Structure formats: C-alpha cells, structure tokens
Amino acid sequence: MTGVRVAGVGLTPFGEHAGRTGRDLFAEAALAALDDAGVAGDDVEHLNYGNFMGALAERQGHQAPLMAEAAGLRCAGTRYEEACASAGVAVREAVRAVRSGENDVMLAGGMERMTNLSTAEVTESLAVAADELFEVRAGVTFPGAYALMARAYFDEYGGGREDLAHVAAKNHANAVNNEYAQYQREITVEQALDSPAVASPLHLFDACPITDGASALVLVSEEYAEEHDLDAPVAITGTGQGGDRAALQDRTDMARTPAAADAAAEAYGDAGVASDEVDVAEVHDCFTIAEVMALEALDFFDPGEGIGAARRGDTTRDGDLPVNLSGGLKAKGHPVGATGGSQIAEMTRILRGDHPNSDAVPDATVGLTHNAGGTVASAVVHVLEVAE
C-alpha cells in the first residue's frame, strides 16, 4: 500500500453565510485546498463529499456532481452521509482509495448550510440522525439525548456542571485567534454556568452553535507527491471506524461510546502508534460532555478521569495533551457535513506549524482527529503524523 499525504487544505470561515449557496461555500474551500496543495483540478480523480441535511436545508439531493462542477473538477463524485461524521467517512474512504492504488489524487471534505433555517427547523432536521421510530417520535432531540448521556456519566463516575464549564471555556479560549472560528471570543467558567438551561444538566454554553461552512482536503499518494515535488509533510497514517446501536435505550452503558473506542483501536493499530504517543487532538465536542466521553474512548484517560481533564489543565493549550486547539465544534462551529474534514484541515495546519495555535505544540509530530455521528452511533478516527 502507498502512503497518503495531505497535500492541501481549504476552509471557509465558519458562521452565518446569508445569501450564499452550499455549492458556493464548497467551491471556496475546494479551490483553497487545491491552491494550498499546488495541484491542478484536472489531476483530481474523484471527489468524496460529505453532507448530512442538504435535502432539508436546501432542498437539494444528488449534491456530489454539483459540488464537483462548482469546484471546477472534471471527475465523478460520491456523497457520503453518516450524520455529523459524514465528512470523516468521506475522508476515510478517500484514504483507502489512495492507499489501494486506485487513485493518486482525491479531493475530500464536506459542506453544510444551516443558518438559513430557524432553530426549531435545524433541531428537527438534525433529529433525523436519531432513531425515528423509537426516539424522535417520543420527542427526543440531540440536546436531550446528550443530557441523558451526561446524567448517566455523572451517576456512574461523578463530576458536575462546573467540569463541563471548564471544557467550554477552554475551547472558546482556543478559538480566539482562529480566523475560521465562528466565536472568536473567550467566555469564563462562570458565564458558562450562568447561561440558560437547555436540557438539564446541559446549558447553552455546553452546546455547539448552528453553523454554515465547508472544508476540503487534497489527498495524494506519496509517489504523486514526490513526482510533483509537493510540499506535503503531513501524512494520514491511521484510519478507523466504529458503530453502535442508534438508539440510546438499546445500549448497555450510556456513559461510554464504544463506537469511538473501536474506531480509535483500529486507527492506532493501522498507524502503529499508541494513545500515549499522540501529542495533540481534535475531538467531536458537539456538547461539552461529548468531549469528556471522547477523551476516555480514545484511551487518553481512564473511565471517570476525563471529566476533570479541562479543570485540571490536562487538555488546555499548556497541558500535556492539548485538545481542540481550533476551538472545537463548541467555538469554531459545527456545519455538520463539513466537520470531519475541518478537523483534519485544522490538525494538518497545527502539525505543519502554520496554525495560529501551533505554538502551543511546537514539537508535535502525532495528531488525532475524532468525528462522531448522532449520539456516537458512528465514529471515525484518523491519526496524522509529520512524515518529513
């Protein structure tokens, strides 16, 4: 198998893009990635594109060929849908295609438009990622579902709202200097605690925002990178995917996310690294409790220890394992179909040294990204390493 290099990355600013179409957003990210890579669009052999709710938000299905056209590509495209893990799966399948020798150059990423809908409409649209028959019909929304998971965690391991508030404050602090972040401002622990309740024990500042945005990556084989003298020092060396029961009531333990644990085990084995070799991580913090559970599923902390990680300073920019230096979904934003690609774009920038927060980890050589769908019924993990 050939190795896979991240030759270029592209992002739109995350936030509200009133009046812009999804294809316009994705074209911006795709063209930026191609320019960053120094790769011509004509060399791209396939587009792997992630999108979750485009048929609801823009009344547009069959998006992949539209996105390829918008990006100026002359190749086929495939849309991947795995809820909030859509772009992560799109990238994973691109990695596998390049490794196999099927393609030398692929564009992978995703896009989501959300702010053109009302909050109620977004909540209803996102809910289709849950079990419609046994959860949605009963009135379950994702804030409510993650609140149930938070309660289960507190009951099993302890912790409380102040621990979650430290996660929110940490990620907002990380977003301040990120030009792509939706919320480039700090909040205090006290502000997080005093924010309005959404679904107890989760409050407003425990939740990620509603976001428009797009992400794109140019992935190439090592042979192509060498032949074309590309500056592509970051490689994707590990990829893994896991799954779980879609409905919370069908799971044996709501305080654990085995899909993420399985994805991580596969990615670590694929890359030949252990969890204690990871220098920096971007994890799927759609709610603050999701970051906590991810840290444990990824084997960074023992069960029950992840809840205090931000409060102790373990995962701050000055900690032993900085987590979500981009600001995470919490502050950078969460355009659901683009998030998995955005995490890898941010990690690539961090490892290359051109991210505004790269100075927090100047010697980092191993990074990890964790992208989840639904209440982590789907999870994708990638290991990135500085290869040269």
PDB file of C-alpha atoms in Angstrom, residues 114-358:
ATOM      1  CA  MET A 114     -27.859  25.513   8.453  1.00  0.00           C
ATOM      2  CA  THR A 115     -28.430  29.145   9.397  1.00  0.00           C
ATOM      3  CA  ASN A 116     -30.991  29.671   6.633  1.00  0.00           C
ATOM      4  CA  LEU A 117     -33.338  27.576   8.806  1.00  0.00           C
ATOM      5  CA  SER A 118     -34.849  28.564  12.135  1.00  0.00           C
ATOM      6  CA  THR A 119     -33.503  26.996  15.338  1.00  0.00           C
ATOM      7  CA  ALA A 120     -36.615  24.805  15.528  1.00  0.00           C
ATOM      8  CA  GLU A 121     -36.165  23.684  11.921  1.00  0.00           C
ATOM      9  CA  VAL A 122     -32.479  22.883  12.480  1.00  0.00           C
ATOM     10  CA  THR A 123     -33.329  20.891  15.611  1.00  0.00           C
ATOM     11  CA  GLU A 124     -35.959  18.938  13.703  1.00  0.00           C
ATOM     12  CA  SER A 125     -33.616  18.337  10.769  1.00  0.00           C
ATOM     13  CA  LEU A 126     -30.766  17.130  12.955  1.00  0.00           C
ATOM     14  CA  ALA A 127     -33.125  14.784  14.787  1.00  0.00           C
ATOM     15  CA  VAL A 128     -33.407  12.552  11.722  1.00  0.00           C
ATOM     16  CA  ALA A 129     -29.968  11.235  12.708  1.00  0.00           C
ATOM     17  CA  ALA A 130     -31.613   9.603  15.738  1.00  0.00           C
ATOM     18  CA  ASP A 131     -33.902   6.576  15.707  1.00  0.00           C
ATOM     19  CA  GLU A 132     -37.093   7.995  14.203  1.00  0.00           C
ATOM     20  CA  LEU A 133     -39.291   5.133  15.356  1.00  0.00           C
ATOM     21  CA  PHE A 134     -38.174   4.876  18.973  1.00  0.00           C
ATOM     22  CA  GLU A 135     -36.571   8.242  19.793  1.00  0.00           C
ATOM     23  CA  VAL A 136     -37.784  11.027  17.504  1.00  0.00           C
ATOM     24  CA  ARG A 137     -41.466  10.087  17.812  1.00  0.00           C
ATOM     25  CA  ALA A 138     -41.074  10.238  21.575  1.00  0.00           C
ATOM     26  CA  GLY A 139     -39.749  13.801  21.331  1.00  0.00           C
ATOM     27  CA  VAL A 140     -36.033  13.148  21.767  1.00  0.00           C
ATOM     28  CA  THR A 141     -33.722  15.841  20.366  1.00  0.00           C
ATOM     29  CA  PHE A 142     -29.944  15.802  20.476  1.00  0.00           C
ATOM     30  CA  PRO A 143     -29.646  18.268  23.372  1.00  0.00           C
ATOM     31  CA  GLY A 144     -31.962  15.972  25.304  1.00  0.00           C
ATOM     32  CA  ALA A 145     -30.095  12.847  24.236  1.00  0.00           C
ATOM     33  CA  TYR A 146     -26.706  14.220  25.275  1.00  0.00           C
ATOM     34  CA  ALA A 147     -28.255  15.410  28.532  1.00  0.00           C
ATOM     35  CA  LEU A 148     -29.250  11.808  29.205  1.00  0.00           C
ATOM     36  CA  MET A 149     -25.683  10.725  28.460  1.00  0.00           C
ATOM     37  CA  ALA A 150     -24.323  13.420  30.801  1.00  0.00           C
ATOM     38  CA  ARG A 151     -26.636  12.273  33.591  1.00  0.00           C
ATOM     39  CA  ALA A 152     -25.593   8.668  33.067  1.00  0.00           C
ATOM     40  CA  TYR A 153     -21.930   9.718  33.230  1.00  0.00           C
ATOM     41  CA  PHE A 154     -22.400  11.743  36.416  1.00  0.00           C
ATOM     42  CA  ASP A 155     -24.294   8.878  38.026  1.00  0.00           C
ATOM     43  CA  GLU A 156     -21.602   6.358  37.138  1.00  0.00           C
ATOM     44  CA  TYR A 157     -18.419   8.386  37.598  1.00  0.00           C
ATOM     45  CA  GLY A 158     -19.242  11.670  39.339  1.00  0.00           C
ATOM     46  CA  GLY A 159     -18.433  15.167  38.165  1.00  0.00           C
ATOM     47  CA  GLY A 160     -20.731  18.067  37.551  1.00  0.00           C
ATOM     48  CA  ARG A 161     -21.604  21.156  35.562  1.00  0.00           C
ATOM     49  CA  GLU A 162     -18.504  23.073  36.618  1.00  0.00           C
ATOM     50  CA  ASP A 163     -16.302  20.421  34.998  1.00  0.00           C
ATOM     51  CA  LEU A 164     -18.242  20.862  31.749  1.00  0.00           C
ATOM     52  CA  ALA A 165     -17.971  24.643  32.025  1.00  0.00           C
ATOM     53  CA  HIS A 166     -14.184  24.322  32.035  1.00  0.00           C
ATOM     54  CA  VAL A 167     -14.399  22.439  28.720  1.00  0.00           C
ATOM     55  CA  ALA A 168     -16.452  25.265  27.205  1.00  0.00           C
ATOM     56  CA  ALA A 169     -14.128  27.985  28.496  1.00  0.00           C
ATOM     57  CA  LYS A 170     -11.054  26.135  27.236  1.00  0.00           C
ATOM     58  CA  ASN A 171     -12.383  25.722  23.726  1.00  0.00           C
ATOM     59  CA  HIS A 172     -13.572  29.316  23.456  1.00  0.00           C
ATOM     60  CA  ALA A 173     -10.091  30.478  24.519  1.00  0.00           C
ATOM     61  CA  ASN A 174      -8.555  28.337  21.778  1.00  0.00           C
ATOM     62  CA  ALA A 175     -10.849  29.848  19.133  1.00  0.00           C
ATOM     63  CA  VAL A 176      -9.870  33.462  19.785  1.00  0.00           C
ATOM     64  CA  ASN A 177      -7.014  33.526  17.261  1.00  0.00           C
ATOM     65  CA  ASN A 178      -8.512  31.100  14.733  1.00  0.00           C
ATOM     66  CA  GLU A 179      -9.592  33.138  11.723  1.00  0.00           C
ATOM     67  CA  TYR A 180     -12.045  30.402  10.685  1.00  0.00           C
ATOM     68  CA  ALA A 181     -13.843  30.173  14.037  1.00  0.00           C
ATOM     69  CA  GLN A 182     -17.453  31.226  14.472  1.00  0.00           C
ATOM     70  CA  TYR A 183     -16.918  32.541  18.002  1.00  0.00           C
ATOM     71  CA  GLN A 184     -13.540  34.249  18.343  1.00  0.00           C
ATOM     72  CA  ARG A 185     -14.134  35.314  21.912  1.00  0.00           C
ATOM     73  CA  GLU A 186     -13.479  33.942  25.356  1.00  0.00           C
ATOM     74  CA  ILE A 187     -16.050  33.029  27.957  1.00  0.00           C
ATOM     75  CA  THR A 188     -15.495  32.402  31.643  1.00  0.00           C
ATOM     76  CA  VAL A 189     -16.441  29.330  33.617  1.00  0.00           C
ATOM     77  CA  GLU A 190     -18.952  31.499  35.473  1.00  0.00           C
ATOM     78  CA  GLN A 191     -20.575  32.626  32.219  1.00  0.00           C
ATOM     79  CA  ALA A 192     -20.917  29.018  31.100  1.00  0.00           C
ATOM     80  CA  LEU A 193     -22.503  28.077  34.418  1.00  0.00           C
ATOM     81  CA  ASP A 194     -24.891  31.041  34.304  1.00  0.00           C
ATOM     82  CA  SER A 195     -26.029  30.501  30.707  1.00  0.00           C
ATOM     83  CA  PRO A 196     -29.652  29.408  30.163  1.00  0.00           C
ATOM     84  CA  ALA A 197     -30.553  25.768  30.682  1.00  0.00           C
ATOM     85  CA  VAL A 198     -31.238  23.785  27.537  1.00  0.00           C
ATOM     86  CA  ALA A 199     -31.686  20.225  28.787  1.00  0.00           C
ATOM     87  CA  SER A 200     -30.501  19.609  32.332  1.00  0.00           C
ATOM     88  CA  PRO A 201     -27.639  19.338  33.123  1.00  0.00           C
ATOM     89  CA  LEU A 202     -26.614  20.950  29.813  1.00  0.00           C
ATOM     90  CA  HIS A 203     -26.826  24.708  29.380  1.00  0.00           C
ATOM     91  CA  LEU A 204     -26.461  26.963  26.349  1.00  0.00           C
ATOM     92  CA  PHE A 205     -22.679  27.217  26.546  1.00  0.00           C
ATOM     93  CA  ASP A 206     -22.402  23.428  26.710  1.00  0.00           C
ATOM     94  CA  ALA A 207     -23.700  23.246  23.133  1.00  0.00           C
ATOM     95  CA  CYS A 208     -22.088  23.947  19.768  1.00  0.00           C
ATOM     96  CA  PRO A 209     -23.700  26.614  17.571  1.00  0.00           C
ATOM     97  CA  ILE A 210     -25.688  26.389  14.338  1.00  0.00           C
ATOM     98  CA  THR A 211     -23.171  26.913  11.553  1.00  0.00           C
ATOM     99  CA  ASP A 212     -22.635  27.251   7.815  1.00  0.00           C
ATOM    100  CA  GLY A 213     -19.300  26.204   6.357  1.00  0.00           C
ATOM    101  CA  ALA A 214     -17.238  23.913   4.164  1.00  0.00           C
ATOM    102  CA  SER A 215     -13.960  22.002   4.318  1.00  0.00           C
ATOM    103  CA  ALA A 216     -11.758  20.368   1.696  1.00  0.00           C
ATOM    104  CA  LEU A 217      -8.563  18.318   1.604  1.00  0.00           C
ATOM    105  CA  VAL A 218      -6.347  17.306  -1.297  1.00  0.00           C
ATOM    106  CA  LEU A 219      -5.084  13.790  -0.577  1.00  0.00           C
ATOM    107  CA  VAL A 220      -2.304  12.346  -2.736  1.00  0.00           C
ATOM    108  CA  SER A 221      -0.168   9.241  -2.866  1.00  0.00           C
ATOM    109  CA  GLU A 222       3.416   9.544  -1.688  1.00  0.00           C
ATOM    110  CA  GLU A 223       4.524   8.729  -5.219  1.00  0.00           C
ATOM    111  CA  TYR A 224       2.497  11.595  -6.685  1.00  0.00           C
ATOM    112  CA  ALA A 225       3.819  13.987  -4.039  1.00  0.00           C
ATOM    113  CA  GLU A 226       7.399  13.013  -4.834  1.00  0.00           C
ATOM    114  CA  GLU A 227       6.951  13.115  -8.599  1.00  0.00           C
ATOM    115  CA  HIS A 228       5.405  16.583  -8.446  1.00  0.00           C
ATOM    116  CA  ASP A 229       7.758  17.906  -5.759  1.00  0.00           C
ATOM    117  CA  LEU A 230       4.880  18.805  -3.438  1.00  0.00           C
ATOM    118  CA  ASP A 231       5.454  20.255  -0.004  1.00  0.00           C
ATOM    119  CA  ALA A 232       3.240  17.779   1.884  1.00  0.00           C
ATOM    120  CA  PRO A 233       4.888  16.888   5.190  1.00  0.00           C
ATOM    121  CA  VAL A 234       1.745  15.561   6.927  1.00  0.00           C
ATOM    122  CA  ALA A 235       0.538  12.011   6.308  1.00  0.00           C
ATOM    123  CA  ILE A 236      -2.640  10.235   7.349  1.00  0.00           C
ATOM    124  CA  THR A 237      -1.151   7.068   8.778  1.00  0.00           C
ATOM    125  CA  GLY A 238      -4.161   5.613  10.576  1.00  0.00           C
ATOM    126  CA  THR A 239      -7.886   5.430   9.959  1.00  0.00           C
ATOM    127  CA  GLY A 240     -10.637   3.629  11.841  1.00  0.00           C
ATOM    128  CA  GLN A 241     -14.407   3.488  12.003  1.00  0.00           C
ATOM    129  CA  GLY A 242     -16.797   2.152  14.620  1.00  0.00           C
ATOM    130  CA  GLY A 243     -20.524   1.774  15.098  1.00  0.00           C
ATOM    131  CA  ASP A 244     -23.061   1.309  17.881  1.00  0.00           C
ATOM    132  CA  ARG A 245     -26.808   0.959  18.366  1.00  0.00           C
ATOM    133  CA  ALA A 246     -28.521   4.090  17.058  1.00  0.00           C
ATOM    134  CA  ALA A 247     -30.996   4.431  19.936  1.00  0.00           C
ATOM    135  CA  LEU A 248     -29.727   5.172  23.428  1.00  0.00           C
ATOM    136  CA  GLN A 249     -32.170   2.781  25.077  1.00  0.00           C
ATOM    137  CA  ASP A 250     -30.595  -0.124  23.179  1.00  0.00           C
ATOM    138  CA  ARG A 251     -27.128   0.469  24.615  1.00  0.00           C
ATOM    139  CA  THR A 252     -25.667  -1.266  27.616  1.00  0.00           C
ATOM    140  CA  ASP A 253     -23.992   1.879  29.003  1.00  0.00           C
ATOM    141  CA  MET A 254     -24.937   5.444  28.060  1.00  0.00           C
ATOM    142  CA  ALA A 255     -21.811   6.756  29.779  1.00  0.00           C
ATOM    143  CA  ARG A 256     -19.481   5.121  27.253  1.00  0.00           C
ATOM    144  CA  THR A 257     -19.034   5.452  23.481  1.00  0.00           C
ATOM    145  CA  PRO A 258     -17.786   2.087  22.187  1.00  0.00           C
ATOM    146  CA  ALA A 259     -18.050   3.185  18.546  1.00  0.00           C
ATOM    147  CA  ALA A 260     -15.313   5.739  19.209  1.00  0.00           C
ATOM    148  CA  ALA A 261     -13.249   3.217  21.171  1.00  0.00           C
ATOM    149  CA  ASP A 262     -13.438   0.734  18.289  1.00  0.00           C
ATOM    150  CA  ALA A 263     -12.559   3.409  15.724  1.00  0.00           C
ATOM    151  CA  ALA A 264      -9.608   4.527  17.818  1.00  0.00           C
ATOM    152  CA  ALA A 265      -8.300   0.992  18.309  1.00  0.00           C
ATOM    153  CA  GLU A 266      -8.426   0.426  14.554  1.00  0.00           C
ATOM    154  CA  ALA A 267      -6.737   3.756  13.786  1.00  0.00           C
ATOM    155  CA  TYR A 268      -3.987   3.225  16.368  1.00  0.00           C
ATOM    156  CA  GLY A 269      -3.315  -0.259  15.033  1.00  0.00           C
ATOM    157  CA  ASP A 270      -3.319   0.997  11.466  1.00  0.00           C
ATOM    158  CA  ALA A 271      -0.800   3.739  12.264  1.00  0.00           C
ATOM    159  CA  GLY A 272       1.280   1.614  14.620  1.00  0.00           C
ATOM    160  CA  VAL A 273       1.069   4.155  17.433  1.00  0.00           C
ATOM    161  CA  ALA A 274      -0.291   4.073  20.969  1.00  0.00           C
ATOM    162  CA  SER A 275      -2.577   6.627  22.577  1.00  0.00           C
ATOM    163  CA  ASP A 276       0.253   7.937  24.755  1.00  0.00           C
ATOM    164  CA  GLU A 277       2.207   8.877  21.618  1.00  0.00           C
ATOM    165  CA  VAL A 278      -0.435  11.397  20.496  1.00  0.00           C
ATOM    166  CA  ASP A 279       0.723  14.988  21.015  1.00  0.00           C
ATOM    167  CA  VAL A 280      -2.469  16.885  20.154  1.00  0.00           C
ATOM    168  CA  ALA A 281      -6.099  16.017  19.375  1.00  0.00           C
ATOM    169  CA  GLU A 282      -9.230  17.458  17.772  1.00  0.00           C
ATOM    170  CA  VAL A 283     -12.320  15.716  19.155  1.00  0.00           C
ATOM    171  CA  HIS A 284     -16.043  15.944  18.452  1.00  0.00           C
ATOM    172  CA  ASP A 285     -17.359  18.248  21.174  1.00  0.00           C
ATOM    173  CA  CYS A 286     -20.876  18.902  19.874  1.00  0.00           C
ATOM    174  CA  PHE A 287     -21.702  19.143  23.577  1.00  0.00           C
ATOM    175  CA  THR A 288     -19.150  19.504  26.356  1.00  0.00           C
ATOM    176  CA  ILE A 289     -19.951  16.046  27.705  1.00  0.00           C
ATOM    177  CA  ALA A 290     -19.100  14.637  24.268  1.00  0.00           C
ATOM    178  CA  GLU A 291     -15.503  15.833  24.639  1.00  0.00           C
ATOM    179  CA  VAL A 292     -15.255  14.166  28.033  1.00  0.00           C
ATOM    180  CA  MET A 293     -16.532  10.836  26.726  1.00  0.00           C
ATOM    181  CA  ALA A 294     -14.307  11.061  23.658  1.00  0.00           C
ATOM    182  CA  LEU A 295     -11.175  11.506  25.768  1.00  0.00           C
ATOM    183  CA  GLU A 296     -11.918   8.245  27.539  1.00  0.00           C
ATOM    184  CA  ALA A 297     -12.944   6.318  24.419  1.00  0.00           C
ATOM    185  CA  LEU A 298      -9.696   7.384  22.737  1.00  0.00           C
ATOM    186  CA  ASP A 299      -7.760   5.906  25.681  1.00  0.00           C
ATOM    187  CA  PHE A 300      -6.302   9.241  26.773  1.00  0.00           C
ATOM    188  CA  PHE A 301      -7.905   8.929  30.207  1.00  0.00           C
ATOM    189  CA  ASP A 302      -9.313   6.092  32.269  1.00  0.00           C
ATOM    190  CA  PRO A 303     -13.098   5.913  32.718  1.00  0.00           C
ATOM    191  CA  GLY A 304     -14.183   8.642  35.098  1.00  0.00           C
ATOM    192  CA  GLU A 305     -10.968  10.664  34.682  1.00  0.00           C
ATOM    193  CA  GLY A 306     -11.881  12.586  31.538  1.00  0.00           C
ATOM    194  CA  ILE A 307     -14.470  14.727  33.321  1.00  0.00           C
ATOM    195  CA  GLY A 308     -11.813  16.682  35.211  1.00  0.00           C
ATOM    196  CA  ALA A 309      -9.266  16.971  32.399  1.00  0.00           C
ATOM    197  CA  ALA A 310     -10.009  20.573  31.394  1.00  0.00           C
ATOM    198  CA  ARG A 311     -10.424  21.715  35.005  1.00  0.00           C
ATOM    199  CA  ARG A 312      -7.040  20.194  35.912  1.00  0.00           C
ATOM    200  CA  GLY A 313      -5.416  21.790  32.866  1.00  0.00           C
ATOM    201  CA  ASP A 314      -4.516  18.470  31.233  1.00  0.00           C
ATOM    202  CA  THR A 315      -6.183  19.385  27.924  1.00  0.00           C
ATOM    203  CA  THR A 316      -5.595  23.148  27.814  1.00  0.00           C
ATOM    204  CA  ARG A 317      -3.114  24.619  25.337  1.00  0.00           C
ATOM    205  CA  ASP A 318      -0.432  24.432  28.073  1.00  0.00           C
ATOM    206  CA  GLY A 319      -1.412  20.922  29.190  1.00  0.00           C
ATOM    207  CA  ASP A 320       0.146  17.564  28.480  1.00  0.00           C
ATOM    208  CA  LEU A 321      -2.422  16.863  25.735  1.00  0.00           C
ATOM    209  CA  PRO A 322      -3.911  19.996  24.149  1.00  0.00           C
ATOM    210  CA  VAL A 323      -7.391  19.205  22.855  1.00  0.00           C
ATOM    211  CA  ASN A 324      -9.362  21.260  20.330  1.00  0.00           C
ATOM    212  CA  LEU A 325      -6.797  23.959  19.663  1.00  0.00           C
ATOM    213  CA  SER A 326      -9.073  25.012  16.782  1.00  0.00           C
ATOM    214  CA  GLY A 327     -11.807  25.905  19.272  1.00  0.00           C
ATOM    215  CA  GLY A 328     -13.584  22.628  18.620  1.00  0.00           C
ATOM    216  CA  LEU A 329     -17.156  22.350  17.462  1.00  0.00           C
ATOM    217  CA  LYS A 330     -18.055  24.304  20.591  1.00  0.00           C
ATOM    218  CA  ALA A 331     -16.466  27.579  19.470  1.00  0.00           C
ATOM    219  CA  LYS A 332     -15.166  27.069  15.955  1.00  0.00           C
ATOM    220  CA  GLY A 333     -18.628  25.859  14.896  1.00  0.00           C
ATOM    221  CA  HIS A 334     -20.281  22.721  13.574  1.00  0.00           C
ATOM    222  CA  PRO A 335     -21.534  22.715   9.983  1.00  0.00           C
ATOM    223  CA  VAL A 336     -22.289  19.037  10.409  1.00  0.00           C
ATOM    224  CA  GLY A 337     -21.406  17.712   6.950  1.00  0.00           C
ATOM    225  CA  ALA A 338     -18.091  19.604   6.921  1.00  0.00           C
ATOM    226  CA  THR A 339     -16.818  18.982  10.447  1.00  0.00           C
ATOM    227  CA  GLY A 340     -14.813  15.796   9.898  1.00  0.00           C
ATOM    228  CA  GLY A 341     -12.857  17.415   7.077  1.00  0.00           C
ATOM    229  CA  SER A 342     -12.418  20.610   9.069  1.00  0.00           C
ATOM    230  CA  GLN A 343     -10.848  18.713  11.973  1.00  0.00           C
ATOM    231  CA  ILE A 344      -8.256  17.169   9.670  1.00  0.00           C
ATOM    232  CA  ALA A 345      -7.602  20.502   7.974  1.00  0.00           C
ATOM    233  CA  GLU A 346      -7.009  22.121  11.366  1.00  0.00           C
ATOM    234  CA  MET A 347      -4.780  19.268  12.528  1.00  0.00           C
ATOM    235  CA  THR A 348      -2.742  19.477   9.327  1.00  0.00           C
ATOM    236  CA  ARG A 349      -2.207  23.186   9.891  1.00  0.00           C
ATOM    237  CA  ILE A 350      -1.225  22.551  13.513  1.00  0.00           C
ATOM    238  CA  LEU A 351       1.353  19.906  12.565  1.00  0.00           C
ATOM    239  CA  ARG A 352       2.700  21.980   9.655  1.00  0.00           C
ATOM    240  CA  GLY A 353       3.246  24.876  12.020  1.00  0.00           C
ATOM    241  CA  ASP A 354       1.028  27.409  10.191  1.00  0.00           C
ATOM    242  CA  HIS A 355      -1.972  27.335  12.543  1.00  0.00           C
ATOM    243  CA  PRO A 356      -2.323  30.313  14.924  1.00  0.00           C
ATOM    244  CA  ASN A 357      -2.138  27.858  17.830  1.00  0.00           C
ATOM    245  CA  SER A 358       0.768  25.767  16.518  1.00  0.00           C
TER     246      SER A 358
END
